Amino acid sequence: MSEIRLILGDQLNEHHSWFSTTPDQDDAVYVMMEIRSETDYARHHIQKIIGFFLAMRHFAERLEAQGRKVHYLRLHDPRNRQSFTANLTWLVQYHQATALAYQLPDEYRLDTELSQLSSVLQIPVRVADTEHFLSEREAVQRLFAGKKTYLMETFYRNMRRRYGLLMEEDRSTPLTGQWNYDQDNRQSLPPTVDIPPVLHFEKNVSELYEEIQRAGIKTIGRLEHSTKFDWPTTRAEHLQLLQHFIRHRLHAFGTYQDAMSSRHYLLFHSQLSFGLNTKMLHPLEVIGAAVSSWREHPAVISFAQVEGFVRQIAGWREFMRGVYWAQMPAYADTNYFDHQAPLPEFYWTGQTKMHCLSNAIGQSLDSAYAHHIQRLMITGNFALLLGVRPDYVDQWYLGVYMDAIEWVELTNTRGMSQYADGGLLATKPYVSSGNYIHKMSDYCSQCPYNPKEKTGSQACPFNSLYWDFMHRHRHLLAKNPRIGMVYKNWDRMDELQRQAVLQRAAWIKENVNNL
């Protein structure tokens, strides 16, 4: 008698209770597979596919080194049916398995597929928790039952109390008496600030790269050289990255977490999201390492820095997952503004004269990474102002970023970036003119477009698109208390000026691929 235990590509948690027994007591066969149903449901970045496959292979090798039984199906295995259900059907027979177990998947489509396995396989199917997240799937739905909007701050404070994170001993009062230091964490990057060195993990992935090419998998993005793949793909490497972040970046993470610069792609961000989202790192160990460093070096790491970091992981990340499970599957079809425009061609090439977009998109295509403000206020902002259909924005974000798994990508795209849920998640659309970009980055100094002009051939496209967006959606946004001043400013403009702005926006929308 044996049990097959399925491990998905984002379930690489070596501390899961499945592995609590010694290998000689473990009769399970651990199954992992590289399959086309996962590479093809979206068009992924080449580095993302390589990163997932390499991490999976390392994880399987580690289990085998422990003496556990592993059946790993590689992409080109002739027995590989290229889907979970098809492969598990023959694997059950091959191993004469009498039961199947899997950990709760984090994507709705996989949850639906795996929940049907018992009827397909005709054997008992057991479901285990991933033992990774700090909140349950239903946490947000439960907390905001009967509410029309979800407020992250409410959820965040609840998580702080629950785990005693940065709290007094009674777990009811936050340390310093203040919950949130977001207002202190919105500074642009001065040119005199030194950017810390990057920790490199260069490795030769030529063989895997060739496997993917031979399979004919359609990808996006670029890999500069297959002998210099630079992402961490093991738990040990991610622990190194965590310590490197704490040592070199945490002291300024909060202050500059919203800053953007063409000087460097990483600035003071951690780049830990891939390790977290594949479960090689646990959120509590990441938070614990940061908090411990703050306690040890309070003169170097201010409280605002560590609070901002904790808020990203215990607050925002967990909140996104909760919103996903509270709203799926309907959330994937939300389109509050009924936007239908296509995504500009330069999202796939980075070839545009708008320096902010060419930098953020080019960086994404080169490294499968961009930090949250680049995603929200550059690529997402422009797509929303332009009126791009949210489906197209979803597909791009899901494919281009290394850390993009639907539970975190969809909620950030539909709710935060595109306001497609009509305000369930965000209190206002996150749109801006060129002024915000000029304030928070050095992009505008290298751009042919002027962030101070609304009309004319040299005017920043964000400016007229911003006012055009507000104008055409006034019936949906005018009553929003956070936007009222915008319409007062619009109404103060001379009628001829308003028409000139709208005409400039119309021209931009017609000629967007030539900007």
Short mmCIF file of C-alpha atoms in Angstrom, two decimals:
data_model
loop_
_atom_site.label_atom_id
_atom_site.label_comp_id
_atom_site.label_asym_id
_atom_site.label_seq_id
_atom_site.Cartn_x
_atom_site.Cartn_y
_atom_site.Cartn_z
CA MET A 1 0.00 0.00 0.00
CA SER A 2 1.30 3.44 -0.88
CA GLU A 3 0.08 6.99 -1.05
CA ILE A 4 0.96 9.37 -3.83
CA ARG A 5 1.57 12.90 -2.61
CA LEU A 6 1.42 15.60 -5.25
CA ILE A 7 3.69 18.62 -4.84
CA LEU A 8 3.00 21.64 -7.05
CA GLY A 9 5.68 23.98 -8.34
CA ASP A 10 4.81 26.64 -5.76
CA GLN A 11 4.76 24.20 -2.80
CA LEU A 12 8.48 23.78 -2.18
CA ASN A 13 8.23 23.80 1.61
CA GLU A 14 10.73 21.35 3.06
CA HIS A 15 9.38 21.97 6.58
CA HIS A 16 5.87 20.74 5.76
CA SER A 17 4.52 18.14 8.17
CA TRP A 18 4.56 15.62 5.32
CA PHE A 19 8.30 15.42 5.94
CA SER A 20 8.14 15.16 9.72
CA THR A 21 8.58 11.39 9.64
CA THR A 22 11.98 9.90 8.92
CA PRO A 23 12.52 8.66 5.34
CA ASP A 24 12.52 4.98 6.41
CA GLN A 25 9.05 5.50 7.95
CA ASP A 26 7.72 7.37 4.93
CA ASP A 27 5.89 5.10 2.47
CA ALA A 28 4.65 7.96 0.29
CA VAL A 29 5.71 8.55 -3.29
CA TYR A 30 6.19 12.27 -3.86
CA VAL A 31 5.16 13.29 -7.36
CA MET A 32 6.27 16.45 -9.11
CA MET A 33 5.83 17.30 -12.77
CA GLU A 34 6.79 19.82 -15.43
CA ILE A 35 3.71 20.05 -17.64
CA ARG A 36 2.45 22.09 -20.55
CA SER A 37 -0.85 22.88 -18.87
CA GLU A 38 1.21 25.01 -16.44
CA THR A 39 3.58 26.57 -18.96
CA ASP A 40 0.83 27.36 -21.47
CA TYR A 41 -2.16 28.73 -19.49
CA ALA A 42 -0.42 32.11 -19.80
CA ARG A 43 2.55 33.24 -21.85
CA HIS A 44 5.28 33.34 -19.20
CA HIS A 45 8.66 35.02 -19.02
CA ILE A 46 11.43 32.63 -20.07
CA GLN A 47 13.21 33.29 -16.76
CA LYS A 48 10.03 32.47 -14.84
CA ILE A 49 9.71 29.03 -16.43
CA ILE A 50 13.40 28.32 -15.93
CA GLY A 51 13.21 29.51 -12.32
CA PHE A 52 10.22 27.34 -11.44
CA PHE A 53 11.59 24.22 -13.14
CA LEU A 54 15.03 24.67 -11.60
CA ALA A 55 13.58 25.21 -8.13
CA MET A 56 11.37 22.15 -8.53
CA ARG A 57 14.29 19.99 -9.64
CA HIS A 58 16.44 21.14 -6.73
CA PHE A 59 13.58 20.38 -4.32
CA ALA A 60 13.08 16.89 -5.76
CA GLU A 61 16.81 16.19 -5.50
CA ARG A 62 16.80 17.30 -1.86
CA LEU A 63 13.93 14.93 -1.04
CA GLU A 64 15.73 12.09 -2.80
CA ALA A 65 18.94 12.89 -0.91
CA GLN A 66 16.95 12.46 2.30
CA GLY A 67 15.98 8.98 1.14
CA ARG A 68 12.37 9.75 0.18
CA LYS A 69 10.72 8.20 -2.86
CA VAL A 70 10.24 10.79 -5.61
CA HIS A 71 8.74 10.42 -9.06
CA TYR A 72 9.68 13.52 -11.03
CA LEU A 73 8.30 13.93 -14.54
CA ARG A 74 10.43 16.18 -16.68
CA LEU A 75 9.05 18.11 -19.60
CA HIS A 76 10.33 15.68 -22.25
CA ASP A 77 9.57 12.42 -20.46
CA PRO A 78 7.74 10.29 -23.07
CA ARG A 79 5.27 9.17 -20.40
CA ASN A 80 4.36 12.77 -19.54
CA ARG A 81 0.71 13.42 -20.51
CA GLN A 82 1.26 17.16 -19.79
CA SER A 83 -1.58 17.65 -17.28
CA PHE A 84 -2.05 16.84 -13.60
CA THR A 85 -5.15 14.68 -14.03
CA ALA A 86 -3.82 12.69 -16.98
CA ASN A 87 -0.46 12.05 -15.32
CA LEU A 88 -1.93 11.12 -11.95
CA THR A 89 -4.26 8.63 -13.62
CA TRP A 90 -1.39 6.48 -14.88
CA LEU A 91 0.87 7.18 -11.91
CA VAL A 92 -1.73 5.73 -9.52
CA GLN A 93 -1.71 2.52 -11.52
CA TYR A 94 2.07 2.53 -11.99
CA HIS A 95 2.73 2.78 -8.25
CA GLN A 96 -0.33 0.71 -7.29
CA ALA A 97 -1.33 3.57 -5.03
CA THR A 98 -4.31 3.15 -2.77
CA ALA A 99 -4.64 6.86 -1.91
CA LEU A 100 -3.70 10.29 -3.17
CA ALA A 101 -2.88 13.41 -1.16
CA TYR A 102 -2.29 16.97 -2.25
CA GLN A 103 -1.76 20.31 -0.56
CA LEU A 104 -4.36 23.03 -1.07
CA PRO A 105 -3.46 24.86 -4.29
CA ASP A 106 -3.39 28.64 -4.31
CA GLU A 107 -5.02 29.11 -7.70
CA TYR A 108 -8.72 28.70 -8.33
CA ARG A 109 -8.26 26.78 -11.60
CA LEU A 110 -6.06 24.18 -9.89
CA ASP A 111 -8.34 24.00 -6.88
CA THR A 112 -11.18 23.14 -9.24
CA GLU A 113 -9.18 20.54 -11.15
CA LEU A 114 -7.72 18.78 -8.11
CA SER A 115 -11.03 18.72 -6.24
CA GLN A 116 -12.37 16.44 -8.98
CA LEU A 117 -9.59 13.86 -8.68
CA SER A 118 -11.47 11.53 -6.35
CA SER A 119 -14.18 10.93 -8.94
CA VAL A 120 -11.62 10.44 -11.71
CA LEU A 121 -9.16 8.20 -9.89
CA GLN A 122 -11.65 6.15 -7.83
CA ILE A 123 -9.37 6.12 -4.79
CA PRO A 124 -9.50 8.14 -1.55
CA VAL A 125 -8.09 11.65 -1.91
CA ARG A 126 -6.80 13.54 1.11
CA VAL A 127 -6.26 17.29 1.18
CA ALA A 128 -3.64 18.91 3.39
CA ASP A 129 -2.98 22.56 4.17
CA THR A 130 0.18 24.07 2.76
CA GLU A 131 1.12 25.25 6.27
CA HIS A 132 2.49 28.44 4.77
CA PHE A 133 0.11 31.37 5.09
CA LEU A 134 -0.60 33.25 8.29
CA SER A 135 -4.34 33.43 7.64
CA GLU A 136 -6.95 31.02 6.36
CA ARG A 137 -8.47 31.20 2.89
CA GLU A 138 -11.70 32.49 4.41
CA ALA A 139 -10.12 35.10 6.69
CA VAL A 140 -10.98 38.19 4.64
CA GLN A 141 -14.47 36.97 3.79
CA ARG A 142 -15.11 36.30 7.45
CA LEU A 143 -13.67 39.59 8.69
CA PHE A 144 -15.63 41.73 6.23
CA ALA A 145 -18.85 39.73 6.07
CA GLY A 146 -21.67 41.99 4.89
CA LYS A 147 -19.31 44.85 3.96
CA LYS A 148 -19.23 46.47 0.51
CA THR A 149 -15.53 47.27 0.73
CA TYR A 150 -12.49 45.60 2.24
CA LEU A 151 -10.01 47.70 4.22
CA MET A 152 -6.46 46.38 4.34
CA GLU A 153 -5.60 48.40 7.44
CA THR A 154 -8.32 46.60 9.42
CA PHE A 155 -7.00 43.23 8.28
CA TYR A 156 -3.39 44.26 8.95
CA ARG A 157 -4.09 45.30 12.52
CA ASN A 158 -5.93 42.05 13.08
CA MET A 159 -2.86 40.12 11.89
CA ARG A 160 -0.54 42.16 14.10
CA ARG A 161 -2.68 41.35 17.14
CA ARG A 162 -3.03 37.69 16.20
CA TYR A 163 0.72 37.07 15.93
CA GLY A 164 1.98 39.72 18.32
CA LEU A 165 3.97 41.41 15.57
CA LEU A 166 5.54 44.67 16.74
CA MET A 167 3.08 44.71 19.64
CA GLU A 168 3.25 45.29 23.37
CA GLU A 169 3.06 42.15 25.51
CA ASP A 170 -0.72 42.40 25.80
CA ARG A 171 -0.98 42.16 21.96
CA SER A 172 -3.54 44.96 21.94
CA THR A 173 -1.27 48.00 21.66
CA PRO A 174 1.26 48.54 18.88
CA LEU A 175 4.83 49.33 19.81
CA THR A 176 5.35 53.12 19.69
CA GLY A 177 1.56 53.55 19.87
CA GLN A 178 1.32 53.99 16.09
CA TRP A 179 0.08 51.26 13.74
CA ASN A 180 1.23 52.51 10.38
CA TYR A 181 4.21 54.53 9.17
CA ASP A 182 3.19 54.67 5.52
CA GLN A 183 3.25 58.48 5.48
CA ASP A 184 6.94 58.37 6.41
CA ASN A 185 7.74 55.85 3.70
CA ARG A 186 7.11 57.83 0.53
CA GLN A 187 10.36 59.62 -0.23
CA SER A 188 12.04 59.87 -3.61
CA LEU A 189 15.63 58.73 -3.96
CA PRO A 190 18.22 61.52 -3.67
CA PRO A 191 21.09 61.22 -6.16
CA THR A 192 23.56 61.17 -3.26
CA VAL A 193 22.17 57.96 -1.75
CA ASP A 194 24.37 54.95 -2.43
CA ILE A 195 22.52 51.90 -3.70
CA PRO A 196 23.68 48.66 -2.05
CA PRO A 197 25.35 45.85 -4.02
CA VAL A 198 23.26 42.99 -5.39
CA LEU A 199 23.77 39.40 -4.31
CA HIS A 200 24.28 37.29 -7.44
CA PHE A 201 23.38 33.63 -7.99
CA GLU A 202 24.65 33.15 -11.53
CA LYS A 203 24.22 29.59 -12.76
CA ASN A 204 24.38 27.74 -16.05
CA VAL A 205 20.88 26.78 -17.27
CA SER A 206 21.82 26.05 -20.89
CA GLU A 207 20.45 22.50 -20.81
CA LEU A 208 17.12 23.51 -19.31
CA TYR A 209 16.86 26.49 -21.66
CA GLU A 210 17.31 24.15 -24.64
CA GLU A 211 14.65 21.77 -23.29
CA ILE A 212 12.15 24.62 -23.14
CA GLN A 213 13.05 25.77 -26.64
CA ARG A 214 12.74 22.24 -28.10
CA ALA A 215 9.31 21.91 -26.52
CA GLY A 216 8.14 24.95 -28.45
CA ILE A 217 6.86 26.74 -25.34
CA LYS A 218 5.96 30.32 -26.21
CA THR A 219 7.57 32.73 -23.79
CA ILE A 220 8.07 36.46 -23.30
CA GLY A 221 11.00 38.41 -21.95
CA ARG A 222 14.70 37.93 -22.37
CA LEU A 223 17.53 35.83 -20.95
CA GLU A 224 20.79 37.64 -21.58
CA HIS A 225 22.87 34.48 -21.38
CA SER A 226 21.89 30.95 -20.40
CA THR A 227 25.10 30.53 -18.42
CA LYS A 228 24.28 33.49 -16.15
CA PHE A 229 20.76 32.87 -14.86
CA ASP A 230 20.74 35.05 -11.75
CA TRP A 231 17.73 34.07 -9.61
CA PRO A 232 17.99 32.11 -6.34
CA THR A 233 16.25 28.75 -6.76
CA THR A 234 16.92 26.89 -3.50
CA ARG A 235 15.94 27.53 0.08
CA ALA A 236 19.60 27.98 1.03
CA GLU A 237 20.02 30.67 -1.60
CA HIS A 238 16.88 32.47 -0.49
CA LEU A 239 18.11 32.45 3.10
CA GLN A 240 21.31 34.08 1.85
CA LEU A 241 19.21 36.66 0.02
CA LEU A 242 17.16 37.33 3.16
CA GLN A 243 20.28 37.98 5.23
CA HIS A 244 21.75 40.15 2.48
CA PHE A 245 18.59 42.26 2.39
CA ILE A 246 18.57 42.70 6.15
CA ARG A 247 22.24 43.63 6.22
CA HIS A 248 22.30 46.00 3.25
CA ARG A 249 18.77 47.20 2.45
CA LEU A 250 16.35 47.01 5.37
CA HIS A 251 17.70 50.22 6.94
CA ALA A 252 16.23 52.24 4.04
CA PHE A 253 13.50 49.93 2.77
CA GLY A 254 10.57 51.89 4.16
CA THR A 255 11.91 55.32 3.34
CA TYR A 256 12.45 54.56 -0.34
CA GLN A 257 9.96 51.77 -0.99
CA ASP A 258 7.96 54.04 -3.33
CA ALA A 259 10.99 55.58 -5.05
CA MET A 260 11.87 54.80 -8.66
CA SER A 261 15.18 55.31 -10.43
CA SER A 262 16.86 54.33 -13.66
CA ARG A 263 20.09 54.07 -11.63
CA HIS A 264 19.18 50.58 -10.45
CA TYR A 265 16.35 48.06 -10.73
CA LEU A 266 16.32 46.85 -7.11
CA LEU A 267 17.04 49.95 -4.99
CA PHE A 268 16.21 48.90 -1.38
CA HIS A 269 13.69 46.15 -2.15
CA SER A 270 14.23 42.58 -0.99
CA GLN A 271 13.38 40.51 -4.11
CA LEU A 272 12.16 37.77 -1.73
CA SER A 273 8.70 37.37 -3.27
CA PHE A 274 9.65 34.43 -5.50
CA GLY A 275 11.03 32.53 -2.51
CA LEU A 276 7.94 33.36 -0.47
CA ASN A 277 5.44 32.54 -3.21
CA THR A 278 7.06 29.17 -3.91
CA LYS A 279 7.09 28.54 -0.13
CA MET A 280 10.84 28.06 0.12
CA LEU A 281 10.64 30.82 2.73
CA HIS A 282 8.00 31.10 5.43
CA PRO A 283 6.55 34.58 6.08
CA LEU A 284 7.15 34.35 9.83
CA GLU A 285 10.84 33.56 9.44
CA VAL A 286 11.24 36.50 7.06
CA ILE A 287 9.39 38.84 9.43
CA GLY A 288 11.26 37.42 12.41
CA ALA A 289 14.64 38.04 10.82
CA ALA A 290 13.74 41.66 10.06
CA VAL A 291 12.30 42.37 13.51
CA SER A 292 15.29 40.75 15.24
CA SER A 293 17.68 42.90 13.22
CA TRP A 294 15.74 46.04 14.18
CA ARG A 295 15.84 45.08 17.86
CA GLU A 296 19.59 44.49 17.66
CA HIS A 297 20.37 47.65 15.70
CA PRO A 298 17.68 50.27 16.51
CA ALA A 299 20.11 53.10 15.81
CA VAL A 300 20.64 51.83 12.26
CA ILE A 301 17.19 50.45 11.40
CA SER A 302 14.37 52.77 12.42
CA PHE A 303 10.97 51.44 13.40
CA ALA A 304 9.38 52.89 10.25
CA GLN A 305 11.57 50.66 8.09
CA VAL A 306 10.66 47.39 9.77
CA GLU A 307 6.98 48.31 10.14
CA GLY A 308 6.75 48.96 6.40
CA PHE A 309 8.33 45.59 5.69
CA VAL A 310 6.06 43.72 8.11
CA ARG A 311 3.04 45.47 6.58
CA GLN A 312 3.97 44.19 3.12
CA ILE A 313 4.14 40.55 4.25
CA ALA A 314 1.73 40.09 7.18
CA GLY A 315 -0.65 42.72 5.84
CA TRP A 316 -0.75 43.21 2.10
CA ARG A 317 0.35 39.73 0.97
CA GLU A 318 -2.07 37.88 3.24
CA PHE A 319 -4.83 40.38 2.42
CA MET A 320 -4.43 39.78 -1.32
CA ARG A 321 -4.83 36.05 -0.85
CA GLY A 322 -7.92 36.55 1.30
CA VAL A 323 -9.54 38.85 -1.26
CA TYR A 324 -8.79 36.31 -3.99
CA TRP A 325 -10.57 33.46 -2.23
CA ALA A 326 -13.43 35.69 -1.08
CA GLN A 327 -14.18 36.86 -4.63
CA MET A 328 -13.24 34.13 -7.09
CA PRO A 329 -14.24 33.18 -9.72
CA ALA A 330 -16.26 36.34 -10.42
CA TYR A 331 -13.30 38.59 -9.62
CA ALA A 332 -11.50 37.52 -12.80
CA ASP A 333 -14.30 39.05 -14.90
CA THR A 334 -14.61 42.43 -13.18
CA ASN A 335 -14.36 45.48 -15.45
CA TYR A 336 -15.90 48.43 -13.60
CA PHE A 337 -15.03 51.03 -16.25
CA ASP A 338 -15.85 48.70 -19.19
CA HIS A 339 -12.39 49.30 -20.61
CA GLN A 340 -11.76 47.53 -23.92
CA ALA A 341 -8.57 48.99 -25.43
CA PRO A 342 -5.68 46.68 -26.38
CA LEU A 343 -2.39 46.71 -24.52
CA PRO A 344 0.16 48.87 -26.37
CA GLU A 345 2.71 46.94 -28.41
CA PHE A 346 5.62 48.37 -26.43
CA TYR A 347 4.59 46.37 -23.35
CA TRP A 348 6.13 43.40 -25.17
CA THR A 349 9.26 45.21 -26.36
CA GLY A 350 9.91 48.20 -24.09
CA GLN A 351 10.39 50.32 -27.21
CA THR A 352 8.82 53.70 -26.48
CA LYS A 353 10.21 57.21 -26.06
CA MET A 354 8.41 57.55 -22.71
CA HIS A 355 11.38 56.92 -20.47
CA CYS A 356 9.43 55.78 -17.41
CA LEU A 357 7.66 53.09 -19.40
CA SER A 358 10.68 52.01 -21.44
CA ASN A 359 12.68 51.68 -18.22
CA ALA A 360 10.06 49.79 -16.19
CA ILE A 361 9.03 47.53 -19.08
CA GLY A 362 12.58 46.97 -20.29
CA GLN A 363 13.62 46.04 -16.77
CA SER A 364 10.68 43.61 -16.53
CA LEU A 365 11.56 41.96 -19.83
CA ASP A 366 15.25 41.75 -18.90
CA SER A 367 14.95 40.49 -15.34
CA ALA A 368 11.33 39.32 -14.79
CA TYR A 369 11.21 41.85 -11.95
CA ALA A 370 9.91 45.31 -11.13
CA HIS A 371 9.04 46.63 -7.70
CA HIS A 372 5.48 47.43 -6.65
CA ILE A 373 5.44 51.15 -7.49
CA GLN A 374 6.81 50.54 -10.97
CA ARG A 375 4.00 48.04 -11.46
CA LEU A 376 1.31 50.23 -9.91
CA MET A 377 2.21 53.78 -10.95
CA ILE A 378 4.02 53.26 -14.26
CA THR A 379 2.82 50.22 -16.22
CA GLY A 380 -0.50 49.84 -14.38
CA ASN A 381 -1.21 53.56 -14.26
CA PHE A 382 -0.68 53.99 -18.00
CA ALA A 383 -2.84 50.99 -18.87
CA LEU A 384 -5.68 52.28 -16.68
CA LEU A 385 -5.50 55.81 -18.08
CA LEU A 386 -5.46 54.41 -21.60
CA GLY A 387 -8.52 52.25 -20.91
CA VAL A 388 -6.94 48.84 -21.53
CA ARG A 389 -9.19 45.85 -20.99
CA PRO A 390 -8.25 44.31 -17.60
CA ASP A 391 -7.95 40.82 -19.13
CA TYR A 392 -5.00 41.99 -21.21
CA VAL A 393 -3.35 43.64 -18.24
CA ASP A 394 -3.81 40.44 -16.21
CA GLN A 395 -2.19 38.32 -18.89
CA TRP A 396 0.83 40.58 -19.11
CA TYR A 397 1.42 40.85 -15.35
CA LEU A 398 0.85 37.13 -14.81
CA GLY A 399 3.36 36.26 -17.49
CA VAL A 400 6.12 38.81 -17.14
CA TYR A 401 6.97 38.61 -13.43
CA MET A 402 8.87 35.86 -11.65
CA ASP A 403 6.69 36.06 -8.54
CA ALA A 404 3.34 36.22 -10.37
CA ILE A 405 0.94 33.51 -9.25
CA GLU A 406 -2.73 34.23 -9.86
CA TRP A 407 -3.78 34.62 -6.21
CA VAL A 408 -1.45 37.57 -5.78
CA GLU A 409 -1.33 38.88 -9.37
CA LEU A 410 -5.06 39.02 -10.07
CA THR A 411 -6.02 40.90 -6.93
CA ASN A 412 -3.21 43.40 -7.34
CA THR A 413 -4.04 43.93 -11.02
CA ARG A 414 -7.83 44.00 -10.94
CA GLY A 415 -8.26 45.59 -7.54
CA MET A 416 -5.26 47.80 -6.87
CA SER A 417 -3.91 48.64 -10.32
CA GLN A 418 -6.97 48.74 -12.60
CA TYR A 419 -9.80 49.45 -10.09
CA ALA A 420 -11.78 46.88 -12.04
CA ASP A 421 -13.66 45.79 -8.91
CA GLY A 422 -15.14 49.28 -8.52
CA GLY A 423 -13.55 49.99 -5.15
CA LEU A 424 -13.93 46.74 -3.23
CA LEU A 425 -10.22 46.72 -2.49
CA ALA A 426 -8.88 50.24 -3.14
CA THR A 427 -10.49 53.46 -1.94
CA LYS A 428 -9.75 55.24 -5.24
CA PRO A 429 -8.20 54.50 -8.65
CA TYR A 430 -4.41 54.67 -8.49
CA VAL A 431 -3.87 57.03 -11.40
CA SER A 432 -1.62 60.03 -11.69
CA SER A 433 -0.32 62.60 -14.11
CA GLY A 434 3.35 62.98 -14.95
CA ASN A 435 3.84 65.13 -11.85
CA TYR A 436 3.82 62.11 -9.51
CA ILE A 437 6.33 60.27 -11.69
CA HIS A 438 8.54 63.36 -11.81
CA LYS A 439 8.35 63.67 -8.02
CA MET A 440 9.10 60.02 -7.23
CA SER A 441 11.69 59.19 -9.89
CA ASP A 442 14.51 60.45 -12.08
CA TYR A 443 12.78 59.18 -15.22
CA CYS A 444 11.53 62.54 -16.46
CA SER A 445 14.99 64.10 -16.62
CA GLN A 446 15.87 61.62 -19.39
CA CYS A 447 12.58 61.81 -21.28
CA PRO A 448 11.71 63.91 -24.37
CA TYR A 449 8.26 64.57 -22.93
CA ASN A 450 7.69 67.40 -20.45
CA PRO A 451 5.87 66.42 -17.22
CA LYS A 452 4.72 70.04 -16.73
CA GLU A 453 2.86 70.34 -20.02
CA LYS A 454 -0.66 69.05 -20.72
CA THR A 455 -0.93 69.86 -24.41
CA GLY A 456 1.41 70.08 -27.35
CA SER A 457 3.63 67.50 -29.00
CA GLN A 458 6.15 67.50 -26.13
CA ALA A 459 3.57 67.19 -23.32
CA CYS A 460 3.86 64.11 -21.12
CA PRO A 461 1.19 61.63 -22.30
CA PHE A 462 0.26 60.86 -18.70
CA ASN A 463 -1.02 64.41 -18.24
CA SER A 464 -3.78 64.59 -20.85
CA LEU A 465 -4.66 60.92 -20.32
CA TYR A 466 -5.13 61.59 -16.61
CA TRP A 467 -7.66 64.37 -17.20
CA ASP A 468 -9.33 62.41 -19.99
CA PHE A 469 -9.75 59.45 -17.62
CA MET A 470 -11.30 61.64 -14.94
CA HIS A 471 -13.56 63.36 -17.46
CA ARG A 472 -14.99 60.25 -19.10
CA HIS A 473 -15.54 58.42 -15.79
CA ARG A 474 -16.96 61.36 -13.86
CA HIS A 475 -20.32 59.64 -13.46
CA LEU A 476 -18.58 56.80 -11.61
CA LEU A 477 -16.02 58.75 -9.58
CA ALA A 478 -17.40 62.20 -8.76
CA LYS A 479 -18.93 61.10 -5.46
CA ASN A 480 -15.69 59.53 -4.23
CA PRO A 481 -14.57 61.72 -1.31
CA ARG A 482 -10.91 61.21 -2.18
CA ILE A 483 -11.37 62.59 -5.72
CA GLY A 484 -13.62 65.61 -5.24
CA MET A 485 -10.79 68.17 -5.48
CA VAL A 486 -9.74 66.74 -8.85
CA TYR A 487 -13.07 67.69 -10.40
CA LYS A 488 -12.98 71.14 -8.83
CA ASN A 489 -9.61 71.71 -10.52
CA TRP A 490 -10.94 70.37 -13.83
CA ASP A 491 -13.95 72.65 -13.67
CA ARG A 492 -11.74 75.68 -13.00
CA MET A 493 -9.95 75.19 -16.31
CA ASP A 494 -10.90 77.33 -19.25
CA GLU A 495 -13.21 75.50 -21.68
CA LEU A 496 -10.72 75.88 -24.52
CA GLN A 497 -7.99 74.39 -22.36
CA ARG A 498 -10.18 71.44 -21.40
CA GLN A 499 -10.93 70.75 -25.06
CA ALA A 500 -7.24 70.97 -25.95
CA VAL A 501 -6.41 68.46 -23.22
CA LEU A 502 -9.09 66.03 -24.41
CA GLN A 503 -7.95 66.40 -28.02
CA ARG A 504 -4.36 65.65 -26.99
CA ALA A 505 -5.57 62.54 -25.11
CA ALA A 506 -7.56 61.39 -28.15
CA TRP A 507 -4.48 61.75 -30.34
CA ILE A 508 -2.37 59.79 -27.87
CA LYS A 509 -4.87 56.94 -27.75
CA GLU A 510 -4.92 56.74 -31.55
CA ASN A 511 -1.14 56.89 -31.84
CA VAL A 512 -0.07 55.14 -28.66
CA ASN A 513 2.21 52.66 -30.42
CA ASN A 514 4.24 55.52 -31.87
CA LEU A 515 4.86 57.41 -28.64
#
